[in-house]
Coordinates of C-alpha atoms and ligand atoms in Angstrom, one line a residue:
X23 CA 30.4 -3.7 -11.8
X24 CA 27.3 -2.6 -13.6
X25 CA 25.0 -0.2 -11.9
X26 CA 21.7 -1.9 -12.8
X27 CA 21.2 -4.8 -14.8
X28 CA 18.5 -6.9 -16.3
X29 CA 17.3 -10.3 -16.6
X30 CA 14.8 -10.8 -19.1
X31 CA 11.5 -12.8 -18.2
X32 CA 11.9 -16.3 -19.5
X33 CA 10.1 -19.7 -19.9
X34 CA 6.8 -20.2 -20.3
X35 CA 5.5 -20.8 -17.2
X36 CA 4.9 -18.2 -14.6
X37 CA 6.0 -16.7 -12.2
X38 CA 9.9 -16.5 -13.9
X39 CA 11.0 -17.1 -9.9
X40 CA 14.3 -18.7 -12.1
X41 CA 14.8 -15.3 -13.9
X42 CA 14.6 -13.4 -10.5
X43 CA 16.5 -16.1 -9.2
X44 CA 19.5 -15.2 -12.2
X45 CA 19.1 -11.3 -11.5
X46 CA 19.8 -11.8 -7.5
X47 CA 22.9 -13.7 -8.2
X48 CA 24.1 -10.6 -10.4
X49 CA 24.0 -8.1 -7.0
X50 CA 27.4 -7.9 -5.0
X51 CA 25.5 -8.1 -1.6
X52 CA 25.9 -5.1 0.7
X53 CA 24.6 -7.9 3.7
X54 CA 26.5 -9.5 5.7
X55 CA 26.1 -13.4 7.7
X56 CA 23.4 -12.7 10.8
X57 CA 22.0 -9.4 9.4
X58 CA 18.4 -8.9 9.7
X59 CA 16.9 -7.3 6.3
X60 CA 13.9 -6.1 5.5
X61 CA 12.1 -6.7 2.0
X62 CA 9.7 -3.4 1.4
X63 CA 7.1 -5.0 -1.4
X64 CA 3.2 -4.0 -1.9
X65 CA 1.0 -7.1 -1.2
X66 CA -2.4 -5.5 -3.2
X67 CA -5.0 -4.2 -2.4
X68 CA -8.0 -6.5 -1.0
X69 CA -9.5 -7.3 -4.2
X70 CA -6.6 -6.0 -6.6
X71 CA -5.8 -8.4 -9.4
X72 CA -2.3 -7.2 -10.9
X73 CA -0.2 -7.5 -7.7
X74 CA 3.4 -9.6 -8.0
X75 CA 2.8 -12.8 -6.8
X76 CA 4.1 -14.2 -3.7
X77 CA 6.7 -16.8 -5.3
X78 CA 9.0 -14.2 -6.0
X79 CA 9.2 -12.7 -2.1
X80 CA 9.7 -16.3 -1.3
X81 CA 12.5 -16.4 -3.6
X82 CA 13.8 -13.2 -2.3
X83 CA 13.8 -14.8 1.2
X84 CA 15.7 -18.2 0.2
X85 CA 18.6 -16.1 -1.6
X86 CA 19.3 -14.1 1.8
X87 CA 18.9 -17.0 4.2
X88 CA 21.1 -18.8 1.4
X89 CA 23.8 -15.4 2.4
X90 CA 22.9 -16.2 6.1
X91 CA 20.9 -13.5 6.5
X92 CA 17.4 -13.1 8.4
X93 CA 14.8 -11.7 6.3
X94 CA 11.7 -10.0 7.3
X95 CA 8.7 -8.9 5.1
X96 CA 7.0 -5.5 5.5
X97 CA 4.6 -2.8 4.2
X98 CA 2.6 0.2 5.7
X99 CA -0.9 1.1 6.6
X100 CA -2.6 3.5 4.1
X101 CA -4.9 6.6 4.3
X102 CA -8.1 4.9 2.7
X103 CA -10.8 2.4 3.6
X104 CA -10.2 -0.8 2.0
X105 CA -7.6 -3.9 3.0
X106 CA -4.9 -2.2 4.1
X107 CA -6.3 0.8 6.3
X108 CA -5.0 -1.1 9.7
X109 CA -2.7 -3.6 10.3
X110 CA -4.8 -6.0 11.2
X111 CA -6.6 -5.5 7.8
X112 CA -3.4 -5.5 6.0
X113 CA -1.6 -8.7 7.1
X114 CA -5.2 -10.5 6.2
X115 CA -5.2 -9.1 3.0
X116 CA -1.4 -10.1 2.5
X117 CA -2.7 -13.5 3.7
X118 CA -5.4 -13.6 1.4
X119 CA -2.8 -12.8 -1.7
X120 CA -0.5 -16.1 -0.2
X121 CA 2.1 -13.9 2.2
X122 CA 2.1 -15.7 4.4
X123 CA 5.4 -16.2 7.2
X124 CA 4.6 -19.9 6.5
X125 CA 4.6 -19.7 2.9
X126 CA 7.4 -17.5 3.3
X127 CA 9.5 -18.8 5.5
X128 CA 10.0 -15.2 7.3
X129 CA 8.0 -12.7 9.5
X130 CA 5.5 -10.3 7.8
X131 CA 4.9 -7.1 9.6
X132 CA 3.3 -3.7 9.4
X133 CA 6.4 -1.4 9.8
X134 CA 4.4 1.8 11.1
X135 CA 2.7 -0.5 13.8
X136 CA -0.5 -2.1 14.8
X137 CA -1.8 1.4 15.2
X138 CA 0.3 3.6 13.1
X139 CA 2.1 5.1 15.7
X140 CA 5.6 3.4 15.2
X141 CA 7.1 5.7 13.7
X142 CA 10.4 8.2 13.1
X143 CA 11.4 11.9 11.9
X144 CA 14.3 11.9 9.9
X145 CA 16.0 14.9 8.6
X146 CA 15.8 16.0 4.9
X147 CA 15.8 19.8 5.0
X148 CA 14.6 19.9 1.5
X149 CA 12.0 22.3 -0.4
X150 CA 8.4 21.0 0.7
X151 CA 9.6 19.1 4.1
X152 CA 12.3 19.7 6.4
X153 CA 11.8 16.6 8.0
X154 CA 10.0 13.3 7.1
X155 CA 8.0 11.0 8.9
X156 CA 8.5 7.4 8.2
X157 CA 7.9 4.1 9.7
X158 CA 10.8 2.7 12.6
X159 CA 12.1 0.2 11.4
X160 CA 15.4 1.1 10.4
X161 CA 16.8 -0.4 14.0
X162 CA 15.1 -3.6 13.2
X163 CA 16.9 -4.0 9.7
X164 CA 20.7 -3.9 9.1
X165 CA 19.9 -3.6 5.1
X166 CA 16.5 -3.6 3.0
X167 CA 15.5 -5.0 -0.5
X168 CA 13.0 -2.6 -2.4
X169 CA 11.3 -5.0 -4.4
X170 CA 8.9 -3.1 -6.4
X171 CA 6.1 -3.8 -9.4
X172 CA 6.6 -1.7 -11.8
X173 CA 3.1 -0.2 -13.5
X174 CA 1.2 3.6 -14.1
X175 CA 0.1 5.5 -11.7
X176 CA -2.3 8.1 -12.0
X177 CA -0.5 10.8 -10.2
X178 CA 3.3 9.9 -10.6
X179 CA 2.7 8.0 -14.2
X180 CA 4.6 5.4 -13.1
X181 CA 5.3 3.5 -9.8
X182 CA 8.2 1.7 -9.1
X183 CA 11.1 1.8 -6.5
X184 CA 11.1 5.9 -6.0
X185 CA 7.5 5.4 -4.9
X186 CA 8.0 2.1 -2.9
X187 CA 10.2 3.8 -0.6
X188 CA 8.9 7.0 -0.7
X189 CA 4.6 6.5 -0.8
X190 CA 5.9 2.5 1.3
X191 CA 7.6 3.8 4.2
X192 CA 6.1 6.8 4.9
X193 CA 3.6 7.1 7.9
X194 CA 0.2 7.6 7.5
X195 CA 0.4 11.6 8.2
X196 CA 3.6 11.9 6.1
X197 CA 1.4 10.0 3.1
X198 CA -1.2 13.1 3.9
X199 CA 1.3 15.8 3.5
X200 CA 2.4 14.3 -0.1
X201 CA -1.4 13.8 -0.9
X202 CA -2.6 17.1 0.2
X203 CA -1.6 18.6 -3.3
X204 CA -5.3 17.3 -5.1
X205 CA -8.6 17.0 -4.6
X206 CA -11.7 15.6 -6.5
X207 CA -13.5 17.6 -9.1
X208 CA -16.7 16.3 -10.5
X209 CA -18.1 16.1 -14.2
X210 CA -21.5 16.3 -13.3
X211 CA -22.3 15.2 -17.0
X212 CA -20.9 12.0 -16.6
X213 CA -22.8 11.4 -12.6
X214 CA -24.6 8.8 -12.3
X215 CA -25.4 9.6 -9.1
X216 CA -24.2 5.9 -8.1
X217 CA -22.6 6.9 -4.4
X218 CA -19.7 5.1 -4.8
X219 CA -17.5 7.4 -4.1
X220 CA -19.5 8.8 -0.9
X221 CA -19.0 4.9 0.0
X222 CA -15.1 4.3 -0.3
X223 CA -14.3 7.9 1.2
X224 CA -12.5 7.2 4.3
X225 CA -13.0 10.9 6.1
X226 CA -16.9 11.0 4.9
X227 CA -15.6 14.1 2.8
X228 CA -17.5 12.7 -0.4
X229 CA -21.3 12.7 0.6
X230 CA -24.3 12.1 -1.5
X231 CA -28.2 12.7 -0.6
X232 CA -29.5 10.8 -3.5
X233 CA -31.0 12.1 -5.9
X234 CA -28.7 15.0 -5.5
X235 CA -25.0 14.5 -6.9
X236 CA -22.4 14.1 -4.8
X237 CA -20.5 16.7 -2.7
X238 CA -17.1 16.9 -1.8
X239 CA -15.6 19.0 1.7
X240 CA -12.4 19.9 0.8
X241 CA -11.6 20.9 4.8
X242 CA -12.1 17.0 5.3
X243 CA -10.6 15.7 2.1
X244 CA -7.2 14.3 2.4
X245 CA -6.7 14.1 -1.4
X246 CA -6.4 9.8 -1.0
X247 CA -7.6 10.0 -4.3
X248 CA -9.8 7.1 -4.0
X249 CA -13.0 8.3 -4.6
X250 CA -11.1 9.1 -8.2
X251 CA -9.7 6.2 -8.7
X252 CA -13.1 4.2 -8.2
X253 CA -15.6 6.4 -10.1
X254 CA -17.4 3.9 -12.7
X255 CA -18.0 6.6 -14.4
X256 CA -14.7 9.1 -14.5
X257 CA -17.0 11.7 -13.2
X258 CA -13.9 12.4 -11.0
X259 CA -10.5 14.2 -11.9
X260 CA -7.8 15.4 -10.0
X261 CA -7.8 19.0 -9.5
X262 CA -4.2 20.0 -8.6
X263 CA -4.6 22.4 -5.5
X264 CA -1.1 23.5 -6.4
X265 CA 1.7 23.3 -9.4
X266 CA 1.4 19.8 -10.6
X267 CA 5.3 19.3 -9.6
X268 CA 4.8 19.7 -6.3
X269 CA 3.5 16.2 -5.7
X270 CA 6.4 14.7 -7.5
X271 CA 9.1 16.5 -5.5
X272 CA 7.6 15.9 -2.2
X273 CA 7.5 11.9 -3.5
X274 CA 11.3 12.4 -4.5
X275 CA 11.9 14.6 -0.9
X276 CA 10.5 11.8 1.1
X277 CA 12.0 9.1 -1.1
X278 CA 15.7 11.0 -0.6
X279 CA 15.3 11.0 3.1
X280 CA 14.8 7.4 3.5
X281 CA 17.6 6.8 0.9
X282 CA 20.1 8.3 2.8
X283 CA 19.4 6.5 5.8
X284 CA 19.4 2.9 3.4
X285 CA 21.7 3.8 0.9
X286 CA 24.9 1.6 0.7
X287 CA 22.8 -1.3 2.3
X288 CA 20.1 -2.0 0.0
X289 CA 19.7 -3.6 -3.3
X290 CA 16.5 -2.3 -5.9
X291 CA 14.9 -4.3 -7.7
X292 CA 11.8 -3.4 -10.3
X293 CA 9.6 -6.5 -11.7
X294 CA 8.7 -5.1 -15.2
X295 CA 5.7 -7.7 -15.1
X296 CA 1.8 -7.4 -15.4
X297 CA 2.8 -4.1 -16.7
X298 CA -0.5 -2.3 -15.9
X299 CA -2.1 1.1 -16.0
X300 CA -2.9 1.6 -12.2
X301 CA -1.4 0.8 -8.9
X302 CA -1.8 -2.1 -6.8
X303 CA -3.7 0.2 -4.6
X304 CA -6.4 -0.1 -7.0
X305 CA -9.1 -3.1 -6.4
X306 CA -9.9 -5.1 -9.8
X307 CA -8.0 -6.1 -12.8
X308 CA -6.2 -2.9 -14.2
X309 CA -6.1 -2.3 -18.2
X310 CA -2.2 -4.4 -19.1
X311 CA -0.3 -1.8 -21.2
X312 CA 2.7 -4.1 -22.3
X313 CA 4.1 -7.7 -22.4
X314 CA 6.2 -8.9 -19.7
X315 CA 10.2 -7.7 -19.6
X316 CA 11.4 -9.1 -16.5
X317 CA 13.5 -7.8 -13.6
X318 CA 16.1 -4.9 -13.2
X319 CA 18.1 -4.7 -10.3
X320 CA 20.5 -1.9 -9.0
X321 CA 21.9 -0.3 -5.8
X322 CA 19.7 3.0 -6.3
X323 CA 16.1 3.6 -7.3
X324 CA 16.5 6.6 -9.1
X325 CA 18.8 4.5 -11.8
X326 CA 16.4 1.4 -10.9
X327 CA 13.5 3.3 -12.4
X328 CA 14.6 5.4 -14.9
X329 CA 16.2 2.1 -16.8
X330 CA 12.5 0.6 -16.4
X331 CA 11.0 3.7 -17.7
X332 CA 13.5 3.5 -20.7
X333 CA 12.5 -0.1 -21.4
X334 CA 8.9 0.1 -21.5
X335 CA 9.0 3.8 -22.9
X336 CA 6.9 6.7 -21.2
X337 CA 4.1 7.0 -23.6
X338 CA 2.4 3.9 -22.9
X339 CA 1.4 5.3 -19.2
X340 CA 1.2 9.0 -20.8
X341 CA -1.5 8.0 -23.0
X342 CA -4.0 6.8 -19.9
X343 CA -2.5 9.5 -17.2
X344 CA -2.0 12.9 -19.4
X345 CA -0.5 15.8 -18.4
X346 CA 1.9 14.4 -15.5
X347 CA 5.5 16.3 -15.2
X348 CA 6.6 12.7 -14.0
X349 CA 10.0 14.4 -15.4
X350 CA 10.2 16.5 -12.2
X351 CA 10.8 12.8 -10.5
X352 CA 13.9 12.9 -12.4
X353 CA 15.3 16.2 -12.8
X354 CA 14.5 16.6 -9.2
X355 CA 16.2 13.7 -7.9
X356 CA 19.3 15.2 -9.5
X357 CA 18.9 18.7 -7.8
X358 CA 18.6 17.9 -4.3
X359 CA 21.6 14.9 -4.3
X360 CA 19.1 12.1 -3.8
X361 CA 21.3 10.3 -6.7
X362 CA 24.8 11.3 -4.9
X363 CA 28.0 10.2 -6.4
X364 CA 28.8 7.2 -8.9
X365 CA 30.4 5.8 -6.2
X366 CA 28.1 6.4 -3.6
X367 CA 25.6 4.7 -5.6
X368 CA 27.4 1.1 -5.1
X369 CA 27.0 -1.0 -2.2
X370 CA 29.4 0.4 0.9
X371 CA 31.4 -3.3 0.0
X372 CA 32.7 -2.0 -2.8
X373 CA 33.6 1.4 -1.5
X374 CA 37.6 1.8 -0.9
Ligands
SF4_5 S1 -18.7 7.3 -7.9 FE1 -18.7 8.6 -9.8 S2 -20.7 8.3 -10.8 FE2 -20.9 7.5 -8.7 S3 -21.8 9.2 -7.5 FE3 -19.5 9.3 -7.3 S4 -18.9 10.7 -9.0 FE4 -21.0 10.1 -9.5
SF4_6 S1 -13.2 13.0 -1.3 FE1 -11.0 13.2 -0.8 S2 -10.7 11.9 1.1 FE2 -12.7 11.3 0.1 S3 -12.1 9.6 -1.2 FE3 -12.0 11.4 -2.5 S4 -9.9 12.1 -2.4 FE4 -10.2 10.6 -0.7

């Protein structure tokens, strides 16, 4: 049985639901009749364009209730101001972008809670964190599906299914620990003074007195990187407030922790569609840096993403996000045992 396999994006009319449909029938299920699972997607970002549309969650759903399984839908609150700050403002924006449980046909929740405060500590014992918090919902779901878009990113160069589980499930002051490696640096040359970014700051640590250009209070920034991210004008980089790896173990650290409390019971699976430069987190229509591929699937999201990585090649997201040791994601993984055994990395089914 392969470890990850692809199914490439076909027919003319989108969504390929048929090609996703093709690549699910490929997995050797770790569920089993009357399990509850949960399917860990990103819904975008009020106002983002390049999210995965909804047909394919809906396909998702009608393969496990095919397996007699009872499927739920979930994602997390975030640290900035925008759609998804609170739950109530996520599951509108998720309505907004058609999930909907009637569309559906299954529940769609906020994991970490209506207020944030559903969550867990697991173990990891790694480097940067010796535990992880992460939203409780691992009681509620017998197995998971990581069904992830894969795109750039502009401080991981590429998100996929490492940063789904790692950046998806993690609570909101778990997200702050992994963001607390940058803040904003301005190019005053390039101001225009606009106050944007003193607008979208959640923690009011960007402030502008116009005319003056904007200041930033690093005691109150929580690196969300937003401010960044929005700047009409890249006024804004990242200044790394430590070695540039850092941020990409403490994704892989968080990411292994979750793993090896889902491993053996999940299925991965990366839609290498609307290929764009920035996440979903992002509101607009991002920059499209390749064609469509379609979907890879596997039963771990180190080998999930490094085999998206391989198809679409690194330099595409290297030329719009420089300098980025995404390698560390990698190497890392490798170091600390997040990618275990070749066994380990099947579904507990086929395990002797
Ligand atoms: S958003 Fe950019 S251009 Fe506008 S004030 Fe902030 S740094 Fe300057
Ligand atoms: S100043 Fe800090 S907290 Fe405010 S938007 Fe920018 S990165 Fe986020």
């Amino acid at each position: 049985m392969p470890n990850v396999f692809f199914e490439a994006a076909a027919g003319k009319r989108k969504p390929y639901v048929d090609s996703l449909r093709k690549l699910l029938d490929q997995f050797c299920s770790p569920f089993d009749s009357g399990d509850s699972v949960g399917i860990k997607l990103h819904w975008g970002e009020r106002g983002n364009k390049g999210y995965l549309p909804c047909d394919y969650a809906r396909e998702i759903v009608a393969w496990l209730r095919a397996r007699k399984v009872e499927p739920f839908i979930f994602d997390t609150t975030v640290l900035y101001s925008g759609g998804r700050r609170t739950a109530a403002d996520s599951l509108k924006t998720a309505a907004d972008h058609g999930y909907t449980s009637d569309f559906l046909k299954c529940p769609v929740i906020i994991a970490d809670g209506a207020d944030g405060r559903n969550v867990v500590s697991l173990p990891a014992g790694y480097r940067h964190f010796k535990t992880v918090q992460v939203a409780s919902v691992f009681e509620q779901a017998k197995g998971f599906v990581i069904f992830s878009h894969f795109k750039g990113h502009m401080v991981s160069l590429f998100g996929g299914a490492i940063k789904n589980i790692s950046m998806g499930f993690a609570s909101r002051a778990q997200k702050q620990r992994m963001h607390a490696d940058y803040h904003p640096v301005l190019h005053r040359k390039k101001c225009s003074r606009c106050g944007l970014c003193a607008a979208v700051c959640p923690t009011g640590a960007a402030r502008i007195s116009k005319p003056d250009y904007p200041v930033y209070d690093l005691a109150l920034c929580i690196g969300c990187a937003q401010c960044i991210a929005l700047c009409p004008e890249l006024a804004l980089e990242i200044f790394w407030n430590s070695d540039m790896k850092d941020f990409q173990e403490k994704l892989v650290e968080t990411a292994a922790a979750v793993w090896r409390k889902i491993h053996g019971r999940t299925i991965v699976i990366n839609a290498l569609l609307n290929i764009v430069a920035e996440c979903d987190c992002l509101p607009g229509a991002n920059p499209r840096l390749h064609p469509d591929l379609g979907f890879i699937g596997g039963y771990h999201p180190v080998e999930v993403d490094e085999a998206s990585l391989k198809m679409t090649g690194p330099a595409l997201f290297e030329n719009v996000h420089p300098g980025i040791p995404w390698r560390r994601q990698f190497s890392y993984a490798r170091e600390i045992g997040f990618l275990g055994s070749p066994k380990s990395r099947l579904p507990k089914k086929q395990h002797p």
